Amino acid sequence: LPTKKRVGNPPQVSIFNIIYKIHVFKLLTRIYCGAIFRVMGALKEQFRADTQQIKPPGRDRQSGEMRVSFTKPQIKANARAELLAKGEFAAAHFLVDKIYGCEPDRSGQPFIGHLERVADNVAPEFRAGALMHDLIEDNRKPEKGGWTLKDLEDIGFRKEPTIGIVRAMTKHEGERHFDAVVRLSEYAPAISVKLADMMDNSNPIRLRYYSGD
């Protein structure tokens, strides 16, 4: 008589795995829906265009003079001095100002303006991290200075929430976008920074520069 083949048991789905996926889905929904509502509200107020005009690049925004180049150790030492004298936000502003300078974004406007607007739209304790949210991802290659989270620790920034925000906002090399969003969603302070980042990236003033209108 032919023998019946045994059919293996179907793979069991862990209840914890289901709960985790539901949790991630809710967080992702909160991020994108929150961003949409913020953008809609900002559009209604026209983003206070009279106070948010973006200054043209190509010179120092305060003095109009050519910038002086600093080495990485000099920048770190001066940033630490700023931190000790004036606090984290002043040190973060000094750092991004010296690293980015008048470097333009895709619209041709100073990229540092984007960082400042993101920092203006988060809670005070998150502002330093918000200013530096793109710093590592944009400048980790050797030709850009090879900046790392360890450099921020050396300067004296707090591990939580300041460096934690930068870590969560930095996409790892080779990391899928979905995985980066999931990782970011697991750190609450970074969610508010990401929302402010998305809101500014959707600013019609910036979009006008992108389109060339």
mmCIF file of C-alpha atoms in Angstrom:
data_model
loop_
_atom_site.group_PDB
_atom_site.id
_atom_site.type_symbol
_atom_site.label_atom_id
_atom_site.label_comp_id
_atom_site.label_asym_id
_atom_site.label_seq_id
_atom_site.Cartn_x
_atom_site.Cartn_y
_atom_site.Cartn_z
ATOM 1 C CA LEU A 1 0.000 0.000 0.000
ATOM 2 C CA PRO A 2 1.285 3.518 -0.785
ATOM 3 C CA THR A 3 2.384 5.393 2.251
ATOM 4 C CA LYS A 4 0.990 8.850 2.904
ATOM 5 C CA LYS A 5 3.465 11.683 2.946
ATOM 6 C CA ARG A 6 3.542 13.632 6.122
ATOM 7 C CA VAL A 7 2.771 17.268 5.725
ATOM 8 C CA GLY A 8 4.802 19.510 7.989
ATOM 9 C CA ASN A 9 3.093 21.859 10.404
ATOM 10 C CA PRO A 10 2.590 25.344 9.027
ATOM 11 C CA PRO A 11 4.991 27.932 10.435
ATOM 12 C CA GLN A 12 3.709 29.492 13.622
ATOM 13 C CA VAL A 13 3.267 33.243 13.653
ATOM 14 C CA SER A 14 4.457 34.766 16.908
ATOM 15 C CA ILE A 15 1.922 37.036 18.611
ATOM 16 C CA PHE A 16 4.812 39.289 19.618
ATOM 17 C CA ASN A 17 5.830 39.605 15.969
ATOM 18 C CA ILE A 18 2.297 40.653 15.036
ATOM 19 C CA ILE A 19 2.148 43.203 17.869
ATOM 20 C CA TYR A 20 5.531 44.605 16.824
ATOM 21 C CA LYS A 21 4.432 45.034 13.198
ATOM 22 C CA ILE A 22 1.205 46.739 14.305
ATOM 23 C CA HIS A 23 3.227 49.056 16.540
ATOM 24 C CA VAL A 24 5.612 49.968 13.708
ATOM 25 C CA PHE A 25 2.699 50.551 11.331
ATOM 26 C CA LYS A 26 1.037 52.921 13.818
ATOM 27 C CA LEU A 27 4.262 54.866 14.294
ATOM 28 C CA LEU A 28 4.846 55.171 10.546
ATOM 29 C CA THR A 29 1.246 56.299 10.073
ATOM 30 C CA ARG A 30 1.696 58.886 12.815
ATOM 31 C CA ILE A 31 4.861 60.226 11.174
ATOM 32 C CA TYR A 32 3.426 60.654 7.671
ATOM 33 C CA CYS A 33 -0.072 61.772 8.706
ATOM 34 C CA GLY A 34 1.391 64.257 11.163
ATOM 35 C CA ALA A 35 3.652 65.632 8.456
ATOM 36 C CA ILE A 36 0.727 66.043 6.065
ATOM 37 C CA PHE A 37 -1.366 67.946 8.625
ATOM 38 C CA ARG A 38 1.560 70.176 9.540
ATOM 39 C CA VAL A 39 2.253 70.993 5.924
ATOM 40 C CA MET A 40 -1.411 71.801 5.326
ATOM 41 C CA GLY A 41 -1.452 74.141 8.316
ATOM 42 C CA ALA A 42 1.759 75.783 7.187
ATOM 43 C CA LEU A 43 0.353 76.285 3.696
ATOM 44 C CA LYS A 44 -2.727 77.972 5.178
ATOM 45 C CA GLU A 45 -0.490 80.495 6.947
ATOM 46 C CA GLN A 46 1.699 80.800 3.816
ATOM 47 C CA PHE A 47 4.663 79.869 6.013
ATOM 48 C CA ARG A 48 4.936 83.477 7.157
ATOM 49 C CA ALA A 49 6.723 84.230 3.898
ATOM 50 C CA ASP A 50 7.607 87.738 4.982
ATOM 51 C CA THR A 51 9.824 86.374 7.790
ATOM 52 C CA GLN A 52 11.145 83.207 6.169
ATOM 53 C CA GLN A 53 12.777 84.545 3.011
ATOM 54 C CA ILE A 54 15.895 82.540 2.240
ATOM 55 C CA LYS A 55 19.082 84.550 1.840
ATOM 56 C CA PRO A 56 21.271 84.068 -1.235
ATOM 57 C CA PRO A 57 24.491 82.020 -0.914
ATOM 58 C CA GLY A 58 28.059 82.896 -1.819
ATOM 59 C CA ARG A 59 29.201 84.935 1.185
ATOM 60 C CA ASP A 60 29.196 85.019 4.972
ATOM 61 C CA ARG A 61 25.633 85.787 6.003
ATOM 62 C CA GLN A 62 26.670 88.225 8.743
ATOM 63 C CA SER A 63 29.759 90.034 7.485
ATOM 64 C CA GLY A 64 29.652 89.393 3.746
ATOM 65 C CA GLU A 65 33.369 88.501 3.879
ATOM 66 C CA MET A 66 35.092 85.393 2.555
ATOM 67 C CA ARG A 67 35.168 82.559 5.069
ATOM 68 C CA VAL A 68 38.371 81.323 6.717
ATOM 69 C CA SER A 69 39.014 77.572 6.538
ATOM 70 C CA PHE A 70 39.512 75.613 9.773
ATOM 71 C CA THR A 71 40.909 72.153 10.336
ATOM 72 C CA LYS A 72 38.720 69.503 11.942
ATOM 73 C CA PRO A 73 40.626 69.577 15.285
ATOM 74 C CA GLN A 74 40.259 73.372 15.380
ATOM 75 C CA ILE A 75 36.531 73.153 14.701
ATOM 76 C CA LYS A 76 36.097 70.537 17.445
ATOM 77 C CA ALA A 77 38.115 72.549 19.960
ATOM 78 C CA ASN A 78 36.214 75.760 19.238
ATOM 79 C CA ALA A 79 32.869 73.938 19.332
ATOM 80 C CA ARG A 80 33.733 72.523 22.765
ATOM 81 C CA ALA A 81 34.659 76.014 23.960
ATOM 82 C CA GLU A 82 31.274 77.279 22.702
ATOM 83 C CA LEU A 83 29.509 74.417 24.482
ATOM 84 C CA LEU A 84 31.214 75.132 27.805
ATOM 85 C CA ALA A 85 30.641 78.876 27.530
ATOM 86 C CA LYS A 86 27.188 79.121 25.941
ATOM 87 C CA GLY A 87 25.622 75.665 25.893
ATOM 88 C CA GLU A 88 24.738 72.928 23.417
ATOM 89 C CA PHE A 89 22.702 74.956 20.953
ATOM 90 C CA ALA A 90 25.447 77.560 20.493
ATOM 91 C CA ALA A 91 28.004 74.781 19.992
ATOM 92 C CA ALA A 92 25.775 72.979 17.477
ATOM 93 C CA HIS A 93 25.206 76.212 15.560
ATOM 94 C CA PHE A 94 28.937 76.941 15.507
ATOM 95 C CA LEU A 95 29.619 73.412 14.256
ATOM 96 C CA VAL A 96 27.139 73.405 11.359
ATOM 97 C CA ASP A 97 28.102 76.971 10.416
ATOM 98 C CA LYS A 98 31.775 76.024 10.116
ATOM 99 C CA ILE A 99 31.123 72.697 8.352
ATOM 100 C CA TYR A 100 28.434 73.809 5.896
ATOM 101 C CA GLY A 101 29.298 77.492 5.551
ATOM 102 C CA CYS A 102 27.497 78.856 2.501
ATOM 103 C CA GLU A 103 27.101 75.417 0.942
ATOM 104 C CA PRO A 104 23.867 75.557 -1.101
ATOM 105 C CA ASP A 105 21.027 73.079 -1.082
ATOM 106 C CA ARG A 106 19.364 71.782 -4.263
ATOM 107 C CA SER A 107 17.530 75.078 -4.678
ATOM 108 C CA GLY A 108 20.779 77.070 -4.561
ATOM 109 C CA GLN A 109 19.990 78.559 -1.149
ATOM 110 C CA PRO A 110 22.214 78.189 1.978
ATOM 111 C CA PHE A 111 21.640 74.717 3.405
ATOM 112 C CA ILE A 112 22.213 75.962 6.940
ATOM 113 C CA GLY A 113 18.941 77.897 6.620
ATOM 114 C CA HIS A 114 17.104 74.573 6.417
ATOM 115 C CA LEU A 115 18.834 73.330 9.577
ATOM 116 C CA GLU A 116 17.919 76.509 11.461
ATOM 117 C CA ARG A 117 14.255 76.295 10.455
ATOM 118 C CA VAL A 118 14.049 72.653 11.531
ATOM 119 C CA ALA A 119 15.547 73.579 14.916
ATOM 120 C CA ASP A 120 13.039 76.423 15.292
ATOM 121 C CA ASN A 121 10.133 73.970 15.049
ATOM 122 C CA VAL A 122 11.075 71.473 17.778
ATOM 123 C CA ALA A 123 11.148 71.551 21.578
ATOM 124 C CA PRO A 124 14.081 73.468 23.131
ATOM 125 C CA GLU A 125 15.753 70.301 24.437
ATOM 126 C CA PHE A 126 15.820 68.868 20.877
ATOM 127 C CA ARG A 127 17.135 71.970 19.072
ATOM 128 C CA ALA A 128 20.843 71.095 19.159
ATOM 129 C CA GLY A 129 20.179 67.648 17.712
ATOM 130 C CA ALA A 130 17.849 69.139 15.110
ATOM 131 C CA LEU A 131 20.571 71.553 13.946
ATOM 132 C CA MET A 132 22.948 68.637 13.424
ATOM 133 C CA HIS A 133 20.445 66.079 12.087
ATOM 134 C CA ASP A 134 22.138 65.884 8.645
ATOM 135 C CA LEU A 135 25.705 66.491 9.782
ATOM 136 C CA ILE A 136 27.005 62.901 9.954
ATOM 137 C CA GLU A 137 25.167 61.604 6.889
ATOM 138 C CA ASP A 138 26.413 64.527 4.766
ATOM 139 C CA ASN A 139 29.983 64.662 6.070
ATOM 140 C CA ARG A 140 31.068 61.134 7.037
ATOM 141 C CA LYS A 141 33.245 60.569 3.967
ATOM 142 C CA PRO A 142 36.969 61.383 4.355
ATOM 143 C CA GLU A 143 36.853 64.164 1.754
ATOM 144 C CA LYS A 144 34.083 65.815 3.823
ATOM 145 C CA GLY A 145 36.020 65.574 7.080
ATOM 146 C CA GLY A 146 34.993 62.067 8.133
ATOM 147 C CA TRP A 147 32.661 63.292 10.884
ATOM 148 C CA THR A 148 31.280 60.647 13.240
ATOM 149 C CA LEU A 149 29.091 60.393 16.326
ATOM 150 C CA LYS A 150 32.317 59.946 18.310
ATOM 151 C CA ASP A 151 33.356 63.459 17.251
ATOM 152 C CA LEU A 152 30.142 64.815 18.772
ATOM 153 C CA GLU A 153 30.861 62.899 21.984
ATOM 154 C CA ASP A 154 34.399 64.351 22.046
ATOM 155 C CA ILE A 155 32.979 67.876 21.819
ATOM 156 C CA GLY A 156 30.761 67.142 24.812
ATOM 157 C CA PHE A 157 27.238 66.893 23.422
ATOM 158 C CA ARG A 158 24.803 64.851 25.525
ATOM 159 C CA LYS A 159 24.255 61.272 24.426
ATOM 160 C CA GLU A 160 20.535 61.707 25.083
ATOM 161 C CA PRO A 161 18.733 63.295 23.416
ATOM 162 C CA THR A 162 21.207 65.284 21.272
ATOM 163 C CA ILE A 163 23.467 62.556 19.877
ATOM 164 C CA GLY A 164 20.538 60.121 19.964
ATOM 165 C CA ILE A 165 18.625 62.367 17.559
ATOM 166 C CA VAL A 166 21.586 62.602 15.168
ATOM 167 C CA ARG A 167 22.063 58.815 15.336
ATOM 168 C CA ALA A 168 18.380 58.121 14.594
ATOM 169 C CA MET A 169 18.264 60.664 11.744
ATOM 170 C CA THR A 170 21.432 59.329 10.078
ATOM 171 C CA LYS A 171 20.731 56.745 7.374
ATOM 172 C CA HIS A 172 23.332 54.006 7.449
ATOM 173 C CA GLU A 173 25.275 53.289 4.279
ATOM 174 C CA GLY A 174 23.403 50.592 2.347
ATOM 175 C CA GLU A 175 20.387 50.780 4.670
ATOM 176 C CA ARG A 176 16.956 50.494 3.066
ATOM 177 C CA HIS A 177 14.725 53.553 3.420
ATOM 178 C CA PHE A 178 11.982 51.541 5.144
ATOM 179 C CA ASP A 179 14.448 50.141 7.689
ATOM 180 C CA ALA A 180 15.791 53.632 8.367
ATOM 181 C CA VAL A 181 12.262 54.944 9.014
ATOM 182 C CA VAL A 182 11.451 52.036 11.332
ATOM 183 C CA ARG A 183 14.663 52.628 13.298
ATOM 184 C CA LEU A 184 13.918 56.355 13.527
ATOM 185 C CA SER A 185 10.346 55.679 14.707
ATOM 186 C CA GLU A 186 11.691 53.774 17.719
ATOM 187 C CA TYR A 187 13.263 56.962 19.141
ATOM 188 C CA ALA A 188 10.590 59.482 20.117
ATOM 189 C CA PRO A 189 12.733 62.685 20.116
ATOM 190 C CA ALA A 190 13.767 61.998 16.513
ATOM 191 C CA ILE A 191 10.134 61.769 15.364
ATOM 192 C CA SER A 192 9.472 65.451 16.087
ATOM 193 C CA VAL A 193 12.717 66.402 14.310
ATOM 194 C CA LYS A 194 11.764 64.313 11.284
ATOM 195 C CA LEU A 195 8.345 65.969 11.134
ATOM 196 C CA ALA A 196 9.953 69.426 11.223
ATOM 197 C CA ASP A 197 12.422 68.302 8.544
ATOM 198 C CA MET A 198 9.626 67.083 6.267
ATOM 199 C CA MET A 199 7.602 70.240 6.872
ATOM 200 C CA ASP A 200 10.482 72.481 5.795
ATOM 201 C CA ASN A 201 11.267 70.294 2.787
ATOM 202 C CA SER A 202 7.643 70.844 1.717
ATOM 203 C CA ASN A 203 7.818 74.611 2.268
ATOM 204 C CA PRO A 204 6.367 76.252 -0.872
ATOM 205 C CA ILE A 205 9.050 78.939 -0.681
ATOM 206 C CA ARG A 206 11.737 76.263 -1.064
ATOM 207 C CA LEU A 207 9.677 74.442 -3.704
ATOM 208 C CA ARG A 208 9.445 77.684 -5.650
ATOM 209 C CA TYR A 209 13.246 77.814 -5.766
ATOM 210 C CA TYR A 210 13.371 74.117 -6.790
ATOM 211 C CA SER A 211 11.063 74.761 -9.713
ATOM 212 C CA GLY A 212 12.782 77.986 -10.699
ATOM 213 C CA ASP A 213 9.573 80.029 -10.508
#
